[in-house]
mmCIF file of C-alpha atoms and ligand atoms in Angstrom:
data_model
loop_
_atom_site.group_PDB
_atom_site.id
_atom_site.type_symbol
_atom_site.label_atom_id
_atom_site.label_comp_id
_atom_site.label_asym_id
_atom_site.label_seq_id
_atom_site.Cartn_x
_atom_site.Cartn_y
_atom_site.Cartn_z
ATOM 1 C CA UNK A 6 111.212 81.683 91.437
ATOM 2 C CA UNK A 7 111.551 84.360 94.053
ATOM 3 C CA UNK A 8 111.985 83.469 97.663
ATOM 4 C CA UNK A 9 109.814 86.384 98.754
ATOM 5 C CA UNK A 10 108.568 85.987 102.293
ATOM 6 C CA UNK A 11 107.465 89.247 103.823
ATOM 7 C CA UNK A 12 107.625 89.706 107.574
ATOM 8 C CA UNK A 13 106.243 92.877 109.139
ATOM 9 C CA UNK A 14 108.360 94.305 111.976
ATOM 10 C CA UNK A 15 106.480 94.436 115.276
ATOM 11 C CA UNK A 16 108.480 97.462 116.395
ATOM 12 C CA UNK A 17 108.589 99.859 113.452
ATOM 13 C CA UNK A 18 106.211 98.323 110.897
ATOM 14 C CA UNK A 19 108.910 97.939 108.242
ATOM 15 C CA UNK A 20 108.378 95.112 105.775
ATOM 16 C CA UNK A 21 111.326 92.725 105.669
ATOM 17 C CA UNK A 22 111.917 90.009 103.115
ATOM 18 C CA UNK A 23 113.079 86.963 105.084
ATOM 19 C CA UNK A 24 113.448 83.757 103.060
ATOM 20 C CA UNK A 25 111.610 80.811 104.595
ATOM 21 C CA UNK A 26 114.929 79.054 105.120
ATOM 22 C CA UNK A 27 116.108 81.961 107.339
ATOM 23 C CA UNK A 28 112.963 82.326 109.441
ATOM 24 C CA UNK A 29 114.347 80.188 112.246
ATOM 25 C CA UNK A 30 117.608 82.142 112.525
ATOM 26 C CA UNK A 31 116.225 84.866 114.802
ATOM 27 C CA UNK A 32 116.000 87.424 111.991
ATOM 28 C CA UNK A 33 116.209 91.117 112.898
ATOM 29 C CA UNK A 34 114.515 94.067 111.212
ATOM 30 C CA UNK A 35 116.630 95.701 108.508
ATOM 31 C CA UNK A 36 115.386 99.118 109.555
ATOM 32 C CA UNK A 37 115.271 99.203 113.368
ATOM 33 C CA UNK A 38 117.488 96.138 114.087
ATOM 34 C CA UNK A 39 114.999 94.730 116.612
ATOM 35 C CA UNK A 40 114.156 91.003 116.500
ATOM 36 C CA UNK A 41 111.297 90.308 114.096
ATOM 37 C CA UNK A 42 109.923 87.608 116.384
ATOM 38 C CA UNK A 43 109.819 87.615 120.154
ATOM 39 C CA UNK A 44 107.955 84.355 120.768
ATOM 40 C CA UNK A 45 105.183 86.437 122.322
ATOM 41 C CA UNK A 46 101.833 87.616 120.982
ATOM 42 C CA UNK A 47 101.713 91.107 119.539
ATOM 43 C CA UNK A 48 99.014 93.465 120.739
ATOM 44 C CA UNK A 49 97.839 95.434 117.706
ATOM 45 C CA UNK A 50 95.494 98.313 117.032
ATOM 46 C CA UNK A 51 93.392 98.550 113.889
ATOM 47 C CA UNK A 52 96.086 100.146 111.731
ATOM 48 C CA UNK A 53 98.642 97.574 112.835
ATOM 49 C CA UNK A 54 96.226 94.719 112.294
ATOM 50 C CA UNK A 55 95.415 95.948 108.779
ATOM 51 C CA UNK A 56 99.099 96.195 107.957
ATOM 52 C CA UNK A 57 99.926 92.719 109.205
ATOM 53 C CA UNK A 58 96.968 91.150 107.381
ATOM 54 C CA UNK A 59 97.817 92.906 104.136
ATOM 55 C CA UNK A 60 101.598 92.523 104.186
ATOM 56 C CA UNK A 61 102.518 89.351 106.092
ATOM 57 C CA UNK A 62 103.339 86.151 104.294
ATOM 58 C CA UNK A 63 103.083 84.133 107.516
ATOM 59 C CA UNK A 64 99.633 83.030 108.602
ATOM 60 C CA UNK A 65 98.313 85.136 111.470
ATOM 61 C CA UNK A 66 96.626 83.576 114.475
ATOM 62 C CA UNK A 67 94.509 86.266 116.127
ATOM 63 C CA UNK A 68 92.947 86.336 119.581
ATOM 64 C CA UNK A 69 90.087 88.850 119.805
ATOM 65 C CA UNK A 70 89.638 89.516 123.509
ATOM 66 C CA UNK A 71 88.507 92.106 126.060
ATOM 67 C CA UNK A 72 89.721 92.956 129.565
ATOM 68 C CA UNK A 73 86.340 92.257 131.195
ATOM 69 C CA UNK A 74 86.001 88.754 129.726
ATOM 70 C CA UNK A 75 86.802 85.897 132.146
ATOM 71 C CA UNK A 76 87.403 83.188 129.511
ATOM 72 C CA UNK A 77 89.737 85.620 127.696
ATOM 73 C CA UNK A 78 91.874 85.891 130.826
ATOM 74 C CA UNK A 79 92.095 82.109 130.983
ATOM 75 C CA UNK A 80 92.968 82.035 127.301
ATOM 76 C CA UNK A 81 95.806 84.583 127.602
ATOM 77 C CA UNK A 82 98.527 82.288 129.053
ATOM 78 C CA UNK A 83 97.563 79.524 126.616
ATOM 79 C CA UNK A 84 97.872 81.952 123.735
ATOM 80 C CA UNK A 85 101.260 83.131 125.003
ATOM 81 C CA UNK A 86 102.483 79.505 125.179
ATOM 82 C CA UNK A 87 101.172 78.908 121.673
ATOM 83 C CA UNK A 88 103.198 81.907 120.446
ATOM 84 C CA UNK A 89 106.381 80.350 121.792
ATOM 85 C CA UNK A 90 105.611 77.163 119.842
ATOM 86 C CA UNK A 91 104.120 78.532 116.625
ATOM 87 C CA UNK A 92 106.436 81.444 115.847
ATOM 88 C CA UNK A 93 108.065 82.070 113.412
ATOM 89 C CA UNK A 94 105.872 79.892 111.168
ATOM 90 C CA UNK A 95 102.904 81.893 112.465
ATOM 91 C CA UNK A 96 102.506 85.366 113.825
ATOM 92 C CA UNK A 97 100.330 85.531 116.938
ATOM 93 C CA UNK A 98 98.319 88.692 117.403
ATOM 94 C CA UNK A 99 95.979 89.973 120.076
ATOM 95 C CA UNK A 100 93.267 92.544 119.420
ATOM 96 C CA UNK A 101 91.602 94.215 122.401
ATOM 97 C CA UNK A 102 88.026 94.556 121.126
ATOM 98 C CA UNK A 103 87.216 97.034 123.903
ATOM 99 C CA UNK A 104 89.808 99.447 122.524
ATOM 100 C CA UNK A 105 89.360 98.525 118.869
ATOM 101 C CA UNK A 106 85.585 98.607 118.617
ATOM 102 C CA UNK A 107 85.644 99.869 115.060
ATOM 103 C CA UNK A 108 87.751 96.922 113.917
ATOM 104 C CA UNK A 109 85.716 94.390 115.928
ATOM 105 C CA UNK A 110 82.529 95.793 114.388
ATOM 106 C CA UNK A 111 83.900 95.717 110.873
ATOM 107 C CA UNK A 112 84.962 92.070 111.322
ATOM 108 C CA UNK A 113 81.636 91.253 113.042
ATOM 109 C CA UNK A 114 83.278 89.738 116.093
ATOM 110 C CA UNK A 115 80.185 88.649 117.986
ATOM 111 C CA UNK A 116 81.583 86.831 120.983
ATOM 112 C CA UNK A 117 84.895 86.789 122.762
ATOM 113 C CA UNK A 118 87.250 85.258 122.864
ATOM 114 C CA UNK A 119 87.186 84.620 119.140
ATOM 115 C CA UNK A 120 90.209 82.992 117.529
ATOM 116 C CA UNK A 121 90.805 83.514 113.840
ATOM 117 C CA UNK A 122 93.405 82.665 111.221
ATOM 118 C CA UNK A 123 94.348 85.030 108.402
ATOM 119 C CA UNK A 124 96.413 84.056 105.412
ATOM 120 C CA UNK A 125 97.270 85.969 102.238
ATOM 121 C CA UNK A 126 95.128 88.889 103.357
ATOM 122 C CA UNK A 127 92.031 86.750 103.943
ATOM 123 C CA UNK A 128 90.310 85.291 106.941
ATOM 124 C CA UNK A 129 90.589 81.500 106.643
ATOM 125 C CA UNK A 130 88.521 80.441 109.643
ATOM 126 C CA UNK A 131 87.310 81.712 112.978
ATOM 127 C CA UNK A 132 86.240 79.923 116.118
ATOM 128 C CA UNK A 133 84.423 81.483 119.057
ATOM 129 C CA UNK A 134 85.354 80.332 122.554
ATOM 130 C CA UNK A 135 88.553 79.556 124.432
ATOM 131 C CA UNK A 136 90.730 76.567 123.518
ATOM 132 C CA UNK A 137 93.287 74.517 125.389
ATOM 133 C CA UNK A 138 96.891 74.585 124.216
ATOM 134 C CA UNK A 139 96.966 71.299 122.286
ATOM 135 C CA UNK A 140 93.632 72.028 120.581
ATOM 136 C CA UNK A 141 94.842 75.480 119.645
ATOM 137 C CA UNK A 142 98.128 74.182 118.201
ATOM 138 C CA UNK A 143 96.369 71.476 116.196
ATOM 139 C CA UNK A 144 93.741 73.883 114.937
ATOM 140 C CA UNK A 145 96.312 76.454 113.872
ATOM 141 C CA UNK A 146 98.470 73.904 112.072
ATOM 142 C CA UNK A 147 95.427 72.472 110.308
ATOM 143 C CA UNK A 148 94.358 75.815 108.835
ATOM 144 C CA UNK A 149 97.571 77.865 108.761
HETATM 145 ZN ZN1 ZN B 227 111.718 97.336 112.639
#
């Protein structure tokens, strides 16, 4: 049995193999030596999103948002708090659908905010609309 657990570096995109048992030890990237987890959501463009979905062994919790969306602004601090609680078991990612229209179109994001969970390269579930912190944590842990 291999203990393969791939973690994509937020800084340089390198793929690191971090055993599950070491995830909580503040692992750093073998290539750029930056921390692999910051306890904060990562803002990704389409290429970054594709890489994380394809290469991460952690479930990804994604917030699709836009700068002009009021409920998204209310969601942002909740999502940031969730990152502090859910990393490193999860990776929390934000996609600005205003900047990444191609990606949002391909994924058929029809309303924002939309929250979605990706695991093993696949979308597991998505939920339109903002959530409070405890609902978001419960939802993520149920599907992640
Ligand atoms: Zn790195």
